Structures are given as structure tokens and as C-alpha cells.
PDB file of C-alpha atoms in Angstrom:
ATOM      1  CA  GLY A 278       0.467   3.566  -8.019  1.00  0.00           C
ATOM      2  CA  ASN A 279       2.245   0.144  -7.941  1.00  0.00           C
ATOM      3  CA  LEU A 280       2.973  -1.608  -5.033  1.00  0.00           C
ATOM      4  CA  LYS A 281       5.417  -4.374  -4.198  1.00  0.00           C
ATOM      5  CA  LEU A 282       5.590  -6.332  -1.063  1.00  0.00           C
ATOM      6  CA  SER A 283       7.861  -9.315   0.127  1.00  0.00           C
ATOM      7  CA  SER A 284       8.846 -10.735   3.314  1.00  0.00           C
ATOM      8  CA  LEU A 285      11.268 -13.721   3.866  1.00  0.00           C
ATOM      9  CA  SER A 286       9.932 -14.262   7.633  1.00  0.00           C
ATOM     10  CA  GLN A 287       8.206 -17.456   8.957  1.00  0.00           C
ATOM     11  CA  ASP A 288       5.416 -15.470   9.163  1.00  0.00           C
ATOM     12  CA  GLY A 289       5.689 -13.470   5.992  1.00  0.00           C
ATOM     13  CA  LEU A 290       2.065 -14.096   4.802  1.00  0.00           C
ATOM     14  CA  GLU A 291       0.617 -12.896   7.746  1.00  0.00           C
ATOM     15  CA  ASP A 292       2.794  -9.770   7.782  1.00  0.00           C
ATOM     16  CA  VAL A 293       1.945  -8.781   4.359  1.00  0.00           C
ATOM     17  CA  LYS A 294      -1.771  -9.185   5.051  1.00  0.00           C
ATOM     18  CA  GLU A 295      -1.330  -6.910   7.777  1.00  0.00           C
ATOM     19  CA  VAL A 296       0.120  -4.067   5.401  1.00  0.00           C
ATOM     20  CA  LEU A 297      -2.477  -4.780   3.058  1.00  0.00           C
ATOM     21  CA  SER A 298      -5.417  -4.293   5.799  1.00  0.00           C
ATOM     22  CA  VAL A 299      -4.188  -0.923   6.647  1.00  0.00           C
ATOM     23  CA  ILE A 300      -4.787  -0.095   2.881  1.00  0.00           C
ATOM     24  CA  ASP A 301      -8.017  -1.987   2.580  1.00  0.00           C
ATOM     25  CA  LYS A 302      -9.491  -0.592   5.667  1.00  0.00           C
ATOM     26  CA  SER A 303      -9.486   3.184   3.835  1.00  0.00           C
ATOM     27  CA  LYS A 304     -12.384   3.973   2.365  1.00  0.00           C
ATOM     28  CA  CYS A 305     -10.766   6.144  -0.657  1.00  0.00           C
ATOM     29  CA  CYS A 306      -8.220   3.525  -1.960  1.00  0.00           C
ATOM     30  CA  SER A 307      -8.703   0.707  -3.876  1.00  0.00           C
ATOM     31  CA  LEU A 308      -6.384  -2.331  -4.200  1.00  0.00           C
ATOM     32  CA  ILE A 309      -5.555  -4.747  -7.238  1.00  0.00           C
ATOM     33  CA  TYR A 310      -3.760  -7.901  -6.827  1.00  0.00           C
ATOM     34  CA  PHE A 311      -1.519  -8.490  -9.971  1.00  0.00           C
ATOM     35  CA  GLY A 312       0.497 -11.592  -8.415  1.00  0.00           C
ATOM     36  CA  ALA A 313       3.874 -12.054  -7.245  1.00  0.00           C
ATOM     37  CA  GLY A 314       3.692  -9.710  -4.489  1.00  0.00           C
ATOM     38  CA  SER A 315       2.486  -6.812  -6.776  1.00  0.00           C
ATOM     39  CA  TYR A 316      -0.658  -4.356  -6.572  1.00  0.00           C
ATOM     40  CA  ALA A 317      -2.231  -1.395  -7.950  1.00  0.00           C
ATOM     41  CA  ILE A 318      -3.319   0.946  -5.595  1.00  0.00           C
ATOM     42  CA  SER A 319      -5.943   4.109  -6.564  1.00  0.00           C
ATOM     43  CA  SER A 320      -7.418   6.545  -5.121  1.00  0.00           C
ATOM     44  CA  GLU A 321     -10.480   8.610  -5.352  1.00  0.00           C
ATOM     45  CA  GLY A 322     -11.390  12.112  -4.348  1.00  0.00           C
ATOM     46  CA  GLN A 323     -13.354  15.240  -5.067  1.00  0.00           C
ATOM     47  CA  THR A 324      -9.927  16.612  -6.769  1.00  0.00           C
ATOM     48  CA  PHE A 325      -6.720  14.925  -7.759  1.00  0.00           C
ATOM     49  CA  LYS A 326      -5.401  16.759  -4.875  1.00  0.00           C
ATOM     50  CA  ASP A 327      -7.398  15.238  -2.447  1.00  0.00           C
ATOM     51  CA  ALA A 328      -6.986  11.654  -3.876  1.00  0.00           C
ATOM     52  CA  GLU A 329      -3.375  12.215  -3.656  1.00  0.00           C
ATOM     53  CA  LYS A 330      -3.333  13.524  -0.402  1.00  0.00           C
ATOM     54  CA  SER A 331      -5.447  10.392   0.969  1.00  0.00           C
ATOM     55  CA  LEU A 332      -3.068   8.201  -1.215  1.00  0.00           C
ATOM     56  CA  ASN A 333      -0.234   9.597   0.351  1.00  0.00           C
ATOM     57  CA  GLY A 334      -1.436   9.358   4.057  1.00  0.00           C
ATOM     58  CA  ILE A 335      -2.529   5.792   3.779  1.00  0.00           C
ATOM     59  CA  ILE A 336       0.960   4.876   1.757  1.00  0.00           C
ATOM     60  CA  LEU A 337       2.684   6.476   4.558  1.00  0.00           C
ATOM     61  CA  GLU A 338       0.932   4.716   7.403  1.00  0.00           C
ATOM     62  CA  ALA A 339       1.149   1.098   5.504  1.00  0.00           C
ATOM     63  CA  GLU A 340       4.977   1.769   5.197  1.00  0.00           C
ATOM     64  CA  LYS A 341       5.066   2.152   8.995  1.00  0.00           C
ATOM     65  CA  VAL A 342       3.381  -1.306   9.635  1.00  0.00           C
ATOM     66  CA  ALA A 343       5.577  -2.714   6.852  1.00  0.00           C
ATOM     67  CA  LYS A 344       8.726  -1.673   8.284  1.00  0.00           C
ATOM     68  CA  LYS A 345       7.766  -2.853  11.838  1.00  0.00           C
ATOM     69  CA  LYS A 346       6.715  -5.984  10.311  1.00  0.00           C
ATOM     70  CA  GLN A 347      10.258  -6.434   8.058  1.00  0.00           C
ATOM     71  CA  VAL A 348       8.228  -6.553   5.209  1.00  0.00           C
ATOM     72  CA  SER A 349       9.864  -5.276   2.020  1.00  0.00           C
ATOM     73  CA  PHE A 350       7.836  -2.224   0.775  1.00  0.00           C
ATOM     74  CA  GLU A 351       8.262  -0.506  -2.438  1.00  0.00           C
ATOM     75  CA  PHE A 352       5.924   2.016  -3.791  1.00  0.00           C
ATOM     76  CA  LYS A 353       6.016   3.881  -7.220  1.00  0.00           C
ATOM     77  CA  GLN A 354       3.591   6.674  -7.926  1.00  0.00           C
ATOM     78  CA  GLU A 355       2.440   6.942 -11.555  1.00  0.00           C
ATOM     79  CA  GLU A 356       3.355   9.871 -13.641  1.00  0.00           C
ATOM     80  CA  LYS A 357       0.733  12.398 -13.609  1.00  0.00           C
TER      81      LYS A 357
END
């Protein structure tokens, strides 16, 4: 899926890094930086359902951190 993060806070860079660290800590997801706050995130698993379930869990956790840090968080899942 595609992920967009941004923050207008004075500590915005650190806040965005904290959101990304949630994703980076997971063993099942990989993150690719496109530039300008845009990222691609993918997940691996034994089956498609396993990968999707893992990805959804990580996205929910990252979204909670983003909300707490007032980071704009936009995730769009690619079509199957």
C-alpha cells in the first residue's frame, strides 16, 4: 500500500520517525521511501490473508502513534 505522512509541528521530523519506527520494528513489513513524505509499505506472510492481517495490524498501530503525535497519516491499500 501507499503511505503519506506529514507534520507541521516543530518536532515534526522526530514525530514522523516515531511513526515509521512502529512499521520498521515489525518483521513482516518492508518500507520504501519515495520522497516528500510518501512511502510504499508491503507485507509478507505464508498466505495472502496472513500478510494482509499483519499489515493491517501494523497500520493500525502506526496510525495510533500518528494521531497521538498529530502527524497526518494517509494509507491507501493497493487493489487486489
